[in-house]
CSV table of C-alpha atoms in Angstrom, one decimal:
chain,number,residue,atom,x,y,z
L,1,UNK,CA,0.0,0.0,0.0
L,2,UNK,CA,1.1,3.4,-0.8
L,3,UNK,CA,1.6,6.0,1.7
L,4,UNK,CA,2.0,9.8,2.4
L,5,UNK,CA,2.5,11.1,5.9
L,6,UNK,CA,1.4,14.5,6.6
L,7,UNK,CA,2.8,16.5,9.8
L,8,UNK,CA,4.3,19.7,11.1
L,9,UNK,CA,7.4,17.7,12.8
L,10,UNK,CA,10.0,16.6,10.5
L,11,UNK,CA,11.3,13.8,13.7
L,12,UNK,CA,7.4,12.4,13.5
L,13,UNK,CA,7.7,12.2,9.8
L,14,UNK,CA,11.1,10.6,9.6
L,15,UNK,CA,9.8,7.8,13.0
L,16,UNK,CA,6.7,7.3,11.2
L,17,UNK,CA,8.4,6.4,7.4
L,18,UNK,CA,11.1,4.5,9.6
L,19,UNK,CA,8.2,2.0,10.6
L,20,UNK,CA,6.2,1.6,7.5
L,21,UNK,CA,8.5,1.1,5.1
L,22,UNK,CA,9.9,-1.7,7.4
L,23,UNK,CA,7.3,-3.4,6.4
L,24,UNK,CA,6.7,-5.8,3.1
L,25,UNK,CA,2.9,-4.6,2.5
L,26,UNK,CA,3.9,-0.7,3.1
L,27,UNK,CA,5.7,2.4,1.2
L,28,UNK,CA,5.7,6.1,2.1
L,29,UNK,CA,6.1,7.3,-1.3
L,30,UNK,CA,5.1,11.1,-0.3
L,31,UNK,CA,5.7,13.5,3.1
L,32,UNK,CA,4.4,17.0,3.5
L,33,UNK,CA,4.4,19.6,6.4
L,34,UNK,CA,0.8,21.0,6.1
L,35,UNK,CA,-2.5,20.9,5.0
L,36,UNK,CA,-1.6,22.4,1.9
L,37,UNK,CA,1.3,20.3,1.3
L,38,UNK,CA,-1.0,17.3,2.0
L,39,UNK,CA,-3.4,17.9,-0.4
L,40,UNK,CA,-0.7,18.8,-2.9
L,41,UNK,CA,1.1,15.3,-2.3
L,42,UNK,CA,-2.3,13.2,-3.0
L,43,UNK,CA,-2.8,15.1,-5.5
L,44,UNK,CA,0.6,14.0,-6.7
L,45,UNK,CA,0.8,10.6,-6.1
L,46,UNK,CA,-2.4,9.0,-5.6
L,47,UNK,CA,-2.1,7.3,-2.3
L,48,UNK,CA,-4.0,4.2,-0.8
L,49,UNK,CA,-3.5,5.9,3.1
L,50,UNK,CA,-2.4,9.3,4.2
L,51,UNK,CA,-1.3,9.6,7.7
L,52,UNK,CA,-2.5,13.4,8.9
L,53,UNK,CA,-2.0,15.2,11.3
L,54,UNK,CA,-4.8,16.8,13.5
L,55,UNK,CA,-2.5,20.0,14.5
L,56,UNK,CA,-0.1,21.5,11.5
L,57,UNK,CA,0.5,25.4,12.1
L,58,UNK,CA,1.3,27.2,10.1
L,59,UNK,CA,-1.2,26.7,6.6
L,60,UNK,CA,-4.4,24.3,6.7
L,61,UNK,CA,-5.4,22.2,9.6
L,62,UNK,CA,-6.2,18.6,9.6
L,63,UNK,CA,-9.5,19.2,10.1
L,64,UNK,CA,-10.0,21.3,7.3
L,65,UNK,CA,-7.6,19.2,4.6
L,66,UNK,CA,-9.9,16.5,5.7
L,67,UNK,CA,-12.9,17.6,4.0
L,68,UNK,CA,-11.3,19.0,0.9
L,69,UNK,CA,-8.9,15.6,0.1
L,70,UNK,CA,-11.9,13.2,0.6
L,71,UNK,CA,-14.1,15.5,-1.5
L,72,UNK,CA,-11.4,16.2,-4.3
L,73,UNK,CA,-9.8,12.4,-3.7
L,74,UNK,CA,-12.3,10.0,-2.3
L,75,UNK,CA,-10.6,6.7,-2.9
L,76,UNK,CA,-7.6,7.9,-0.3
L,77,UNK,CA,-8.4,7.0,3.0
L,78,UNK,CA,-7.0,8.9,5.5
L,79,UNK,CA,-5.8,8.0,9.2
L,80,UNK,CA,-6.1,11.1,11.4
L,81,UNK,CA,-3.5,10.9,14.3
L,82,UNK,CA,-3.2,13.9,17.2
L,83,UNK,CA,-1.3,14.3,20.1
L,84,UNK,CA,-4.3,15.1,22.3
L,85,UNK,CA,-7.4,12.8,22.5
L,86,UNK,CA,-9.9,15.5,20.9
L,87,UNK,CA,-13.2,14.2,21.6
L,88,UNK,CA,-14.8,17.4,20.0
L,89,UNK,CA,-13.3,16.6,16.8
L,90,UNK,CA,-13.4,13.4,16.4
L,91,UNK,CA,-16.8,13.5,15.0
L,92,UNK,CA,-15.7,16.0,12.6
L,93,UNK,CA,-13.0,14.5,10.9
L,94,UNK,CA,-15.0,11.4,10.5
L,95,UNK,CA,-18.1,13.3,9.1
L,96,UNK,CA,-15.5,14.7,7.2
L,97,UNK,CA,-14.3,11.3,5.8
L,98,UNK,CA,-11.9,10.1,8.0
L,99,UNK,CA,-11.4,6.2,8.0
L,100,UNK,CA,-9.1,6.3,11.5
L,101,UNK,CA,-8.2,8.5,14.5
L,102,UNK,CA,-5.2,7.5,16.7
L,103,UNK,CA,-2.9,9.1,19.0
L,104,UNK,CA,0.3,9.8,18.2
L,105,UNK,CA,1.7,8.1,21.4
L,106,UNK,CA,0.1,4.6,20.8
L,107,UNK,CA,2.5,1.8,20.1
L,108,UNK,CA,4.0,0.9,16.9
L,109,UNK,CA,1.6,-2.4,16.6
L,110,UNK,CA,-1.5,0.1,17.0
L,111,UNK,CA,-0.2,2.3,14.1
L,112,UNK,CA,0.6,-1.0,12.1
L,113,UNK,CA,-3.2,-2.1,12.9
L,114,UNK,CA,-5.3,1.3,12.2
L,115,UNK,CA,-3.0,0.8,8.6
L,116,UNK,CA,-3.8,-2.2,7.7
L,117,UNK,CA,-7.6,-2.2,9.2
L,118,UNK,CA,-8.3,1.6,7.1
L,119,UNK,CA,-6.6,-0.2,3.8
L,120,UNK,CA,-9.1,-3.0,4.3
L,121,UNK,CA,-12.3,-0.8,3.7
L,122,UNK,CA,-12.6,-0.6,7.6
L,123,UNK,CA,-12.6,2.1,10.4
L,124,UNK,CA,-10.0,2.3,13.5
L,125,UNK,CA,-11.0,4.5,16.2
L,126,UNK,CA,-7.9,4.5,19.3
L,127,UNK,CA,-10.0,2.8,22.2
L,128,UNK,CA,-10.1,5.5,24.0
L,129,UNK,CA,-12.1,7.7,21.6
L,130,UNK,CA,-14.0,4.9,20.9
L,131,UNK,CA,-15.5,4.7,24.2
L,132,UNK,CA,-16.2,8.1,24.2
L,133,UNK,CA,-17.1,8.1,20.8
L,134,UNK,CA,-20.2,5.4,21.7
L,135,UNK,CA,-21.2,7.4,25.4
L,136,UNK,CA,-21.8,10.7,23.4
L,137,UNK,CA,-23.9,8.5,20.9
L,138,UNK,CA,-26.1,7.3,24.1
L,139,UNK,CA,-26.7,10.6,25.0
L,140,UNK,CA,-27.1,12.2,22.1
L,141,UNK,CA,-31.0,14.1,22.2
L,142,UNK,CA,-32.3,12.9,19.3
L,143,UNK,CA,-33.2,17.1,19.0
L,144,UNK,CA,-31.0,19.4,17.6
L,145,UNK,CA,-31.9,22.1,20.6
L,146,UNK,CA,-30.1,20.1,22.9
L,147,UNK,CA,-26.6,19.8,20.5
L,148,UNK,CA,-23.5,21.1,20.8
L,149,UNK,CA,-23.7,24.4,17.8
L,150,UNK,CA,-20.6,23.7,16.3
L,151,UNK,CA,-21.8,20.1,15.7
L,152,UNK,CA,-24.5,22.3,13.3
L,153,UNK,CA,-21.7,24.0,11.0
L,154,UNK,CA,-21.5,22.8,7.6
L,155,UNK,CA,-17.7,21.8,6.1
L,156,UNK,CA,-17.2,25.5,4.5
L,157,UNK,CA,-18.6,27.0,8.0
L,158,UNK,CA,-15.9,25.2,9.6
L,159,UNK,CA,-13.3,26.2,6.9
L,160,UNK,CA,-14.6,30.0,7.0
L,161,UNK,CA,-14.8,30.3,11.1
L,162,UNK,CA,-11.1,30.4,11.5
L,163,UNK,CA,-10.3,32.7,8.9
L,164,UNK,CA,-12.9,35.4,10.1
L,165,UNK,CA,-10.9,34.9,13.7
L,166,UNK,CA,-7.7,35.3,12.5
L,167,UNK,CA,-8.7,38.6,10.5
L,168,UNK,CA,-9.4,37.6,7.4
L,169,UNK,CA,-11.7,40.4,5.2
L,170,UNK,CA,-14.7,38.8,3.2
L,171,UNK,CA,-12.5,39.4,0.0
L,172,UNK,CA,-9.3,37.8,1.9
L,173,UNK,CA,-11.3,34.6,2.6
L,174,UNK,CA,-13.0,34.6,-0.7
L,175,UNK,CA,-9.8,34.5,-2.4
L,176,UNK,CA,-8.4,31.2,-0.3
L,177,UNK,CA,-11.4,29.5,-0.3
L,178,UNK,CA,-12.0,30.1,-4.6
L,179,UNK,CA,-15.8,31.3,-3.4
L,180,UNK,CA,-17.2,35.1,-4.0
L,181,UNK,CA,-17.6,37.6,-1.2
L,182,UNK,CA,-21.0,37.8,-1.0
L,183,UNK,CA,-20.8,33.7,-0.3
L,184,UNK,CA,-18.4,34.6,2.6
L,185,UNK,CA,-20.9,36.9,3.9
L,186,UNK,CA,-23.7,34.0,3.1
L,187,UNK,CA,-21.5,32.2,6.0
L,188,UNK,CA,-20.5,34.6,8.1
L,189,UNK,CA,-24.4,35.5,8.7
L,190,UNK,CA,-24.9,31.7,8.9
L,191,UNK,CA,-22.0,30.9,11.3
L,192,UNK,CA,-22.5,34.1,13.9
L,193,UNK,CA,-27.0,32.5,13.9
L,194,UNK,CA,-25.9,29.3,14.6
L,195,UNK,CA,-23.2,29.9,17.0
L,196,UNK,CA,-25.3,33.0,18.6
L,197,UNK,CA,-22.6,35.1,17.7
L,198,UNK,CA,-22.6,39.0,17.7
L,199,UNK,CA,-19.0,40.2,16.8
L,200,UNK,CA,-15.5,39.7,16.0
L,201,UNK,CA,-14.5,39.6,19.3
L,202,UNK,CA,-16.9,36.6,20.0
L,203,UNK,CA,-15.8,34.6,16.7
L,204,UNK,CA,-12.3,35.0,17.9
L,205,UNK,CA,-13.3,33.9,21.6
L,206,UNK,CA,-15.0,31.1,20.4
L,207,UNK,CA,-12.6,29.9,18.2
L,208,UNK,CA,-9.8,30.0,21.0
L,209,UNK,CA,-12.1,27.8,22.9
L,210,UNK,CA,-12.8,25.3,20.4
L,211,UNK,CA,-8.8,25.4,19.7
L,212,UNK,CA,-9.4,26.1,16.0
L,213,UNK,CA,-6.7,28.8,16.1
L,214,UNK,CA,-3.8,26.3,17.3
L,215,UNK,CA,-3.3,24.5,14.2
């Protein structure tokens, strides 16, 4: 199976291709340090797995790569992997199209496992996440009035939120995102409703919060 690992940490990248291509079934053909360079290295090559990271500052997050490589390349499934056991985002990234999330601490064999299982049409969810994965399912009200808001945003809402907090203009954003302005301001409106949102200052406090400015 072919192979591109994606993350901010050159010693990650180097640990990770040290353990793959050890094995007979597994190459890393592709590495990249961002978002950006993640989606330009499936575009590339074509991959059967790409190994992401959750957390890449500077340029696109995980999160956010996520939604655009599934849409753009749907037959690459991609393992998230994160430091931190992000229950908020888990559901994200696998609405997104996620086929895995793992921490970046588990055990070679784990890594090995989420690989193979993700190649074989399946899902790997670390334990841990599963579990918690499965108790917010259980008490999930089957009513939208009692869910968490940011579960509500659509992809582009969560590609637009960030870039309004960091300072992005309307024009600014519509340029990254290849949308016009008056779509940015479509989302904006959209994103401050749902969130109950009345300024700048609140977009970039909740942002903080939700830690979508750390990566």
């Amino acid at each position: 199976m072919k192979i591109v690992i994606a993350d901010d940490h050159a010693i990650v990248r180097s640990g990770f291709s040290m353990i793959l291509n050890y094995q007979e079934d597994m190459e890393v053909i592709g590495l990249a340090a961002d978002g950006i360079e993640a989606y330009q290295m499936v575009s590339k090559h074509q991959p059967d797995i790409l190994l992401l990271d959750l957390s890449m500052p500077p340029g696109e997050s995980g999160l956010i790569a996520t939604g655009k490589i599934k849409e753009d390349f749907p037959e690459t499934k991609i393992l998230i992997l994160t430091m931190h056991d992000d229950e908020e985002y888990l559901f994200h990234v696998l609405k997104n199209g996620a086929s895995g999330y793992m921490l970046k601490n588990a055990p070679d064999e784990e890594l090995l496992l989420a690989v193979r299982t993700i190649h074989s049409g399946g899902t790997y969810i670390h334990p841990k996440m599963a579990t918690s994965l499965v108790r917010e399912f259980i008490s999930k009200d089957s009513s939208q009035k009692n869910a968490d808001p940011f579960e509500l945003l659509t992809k582009r809402e969560i590609e637009v939120l960030p870039l309004i907090a960091k300072g992005y203009g309307n024009k600014e954003i519509a340029q990254k995102l290849f949308i016009s302005v008056k779509t940015v301001e479509a989302h904006k409106a959209k994103i401050m409703e749902k969130l109950e949102l009345k300024s700048r200052p609140e977009i970039v406090e909740y942002a903080l919060k939700k830690k979508l400015l750390n990566f």
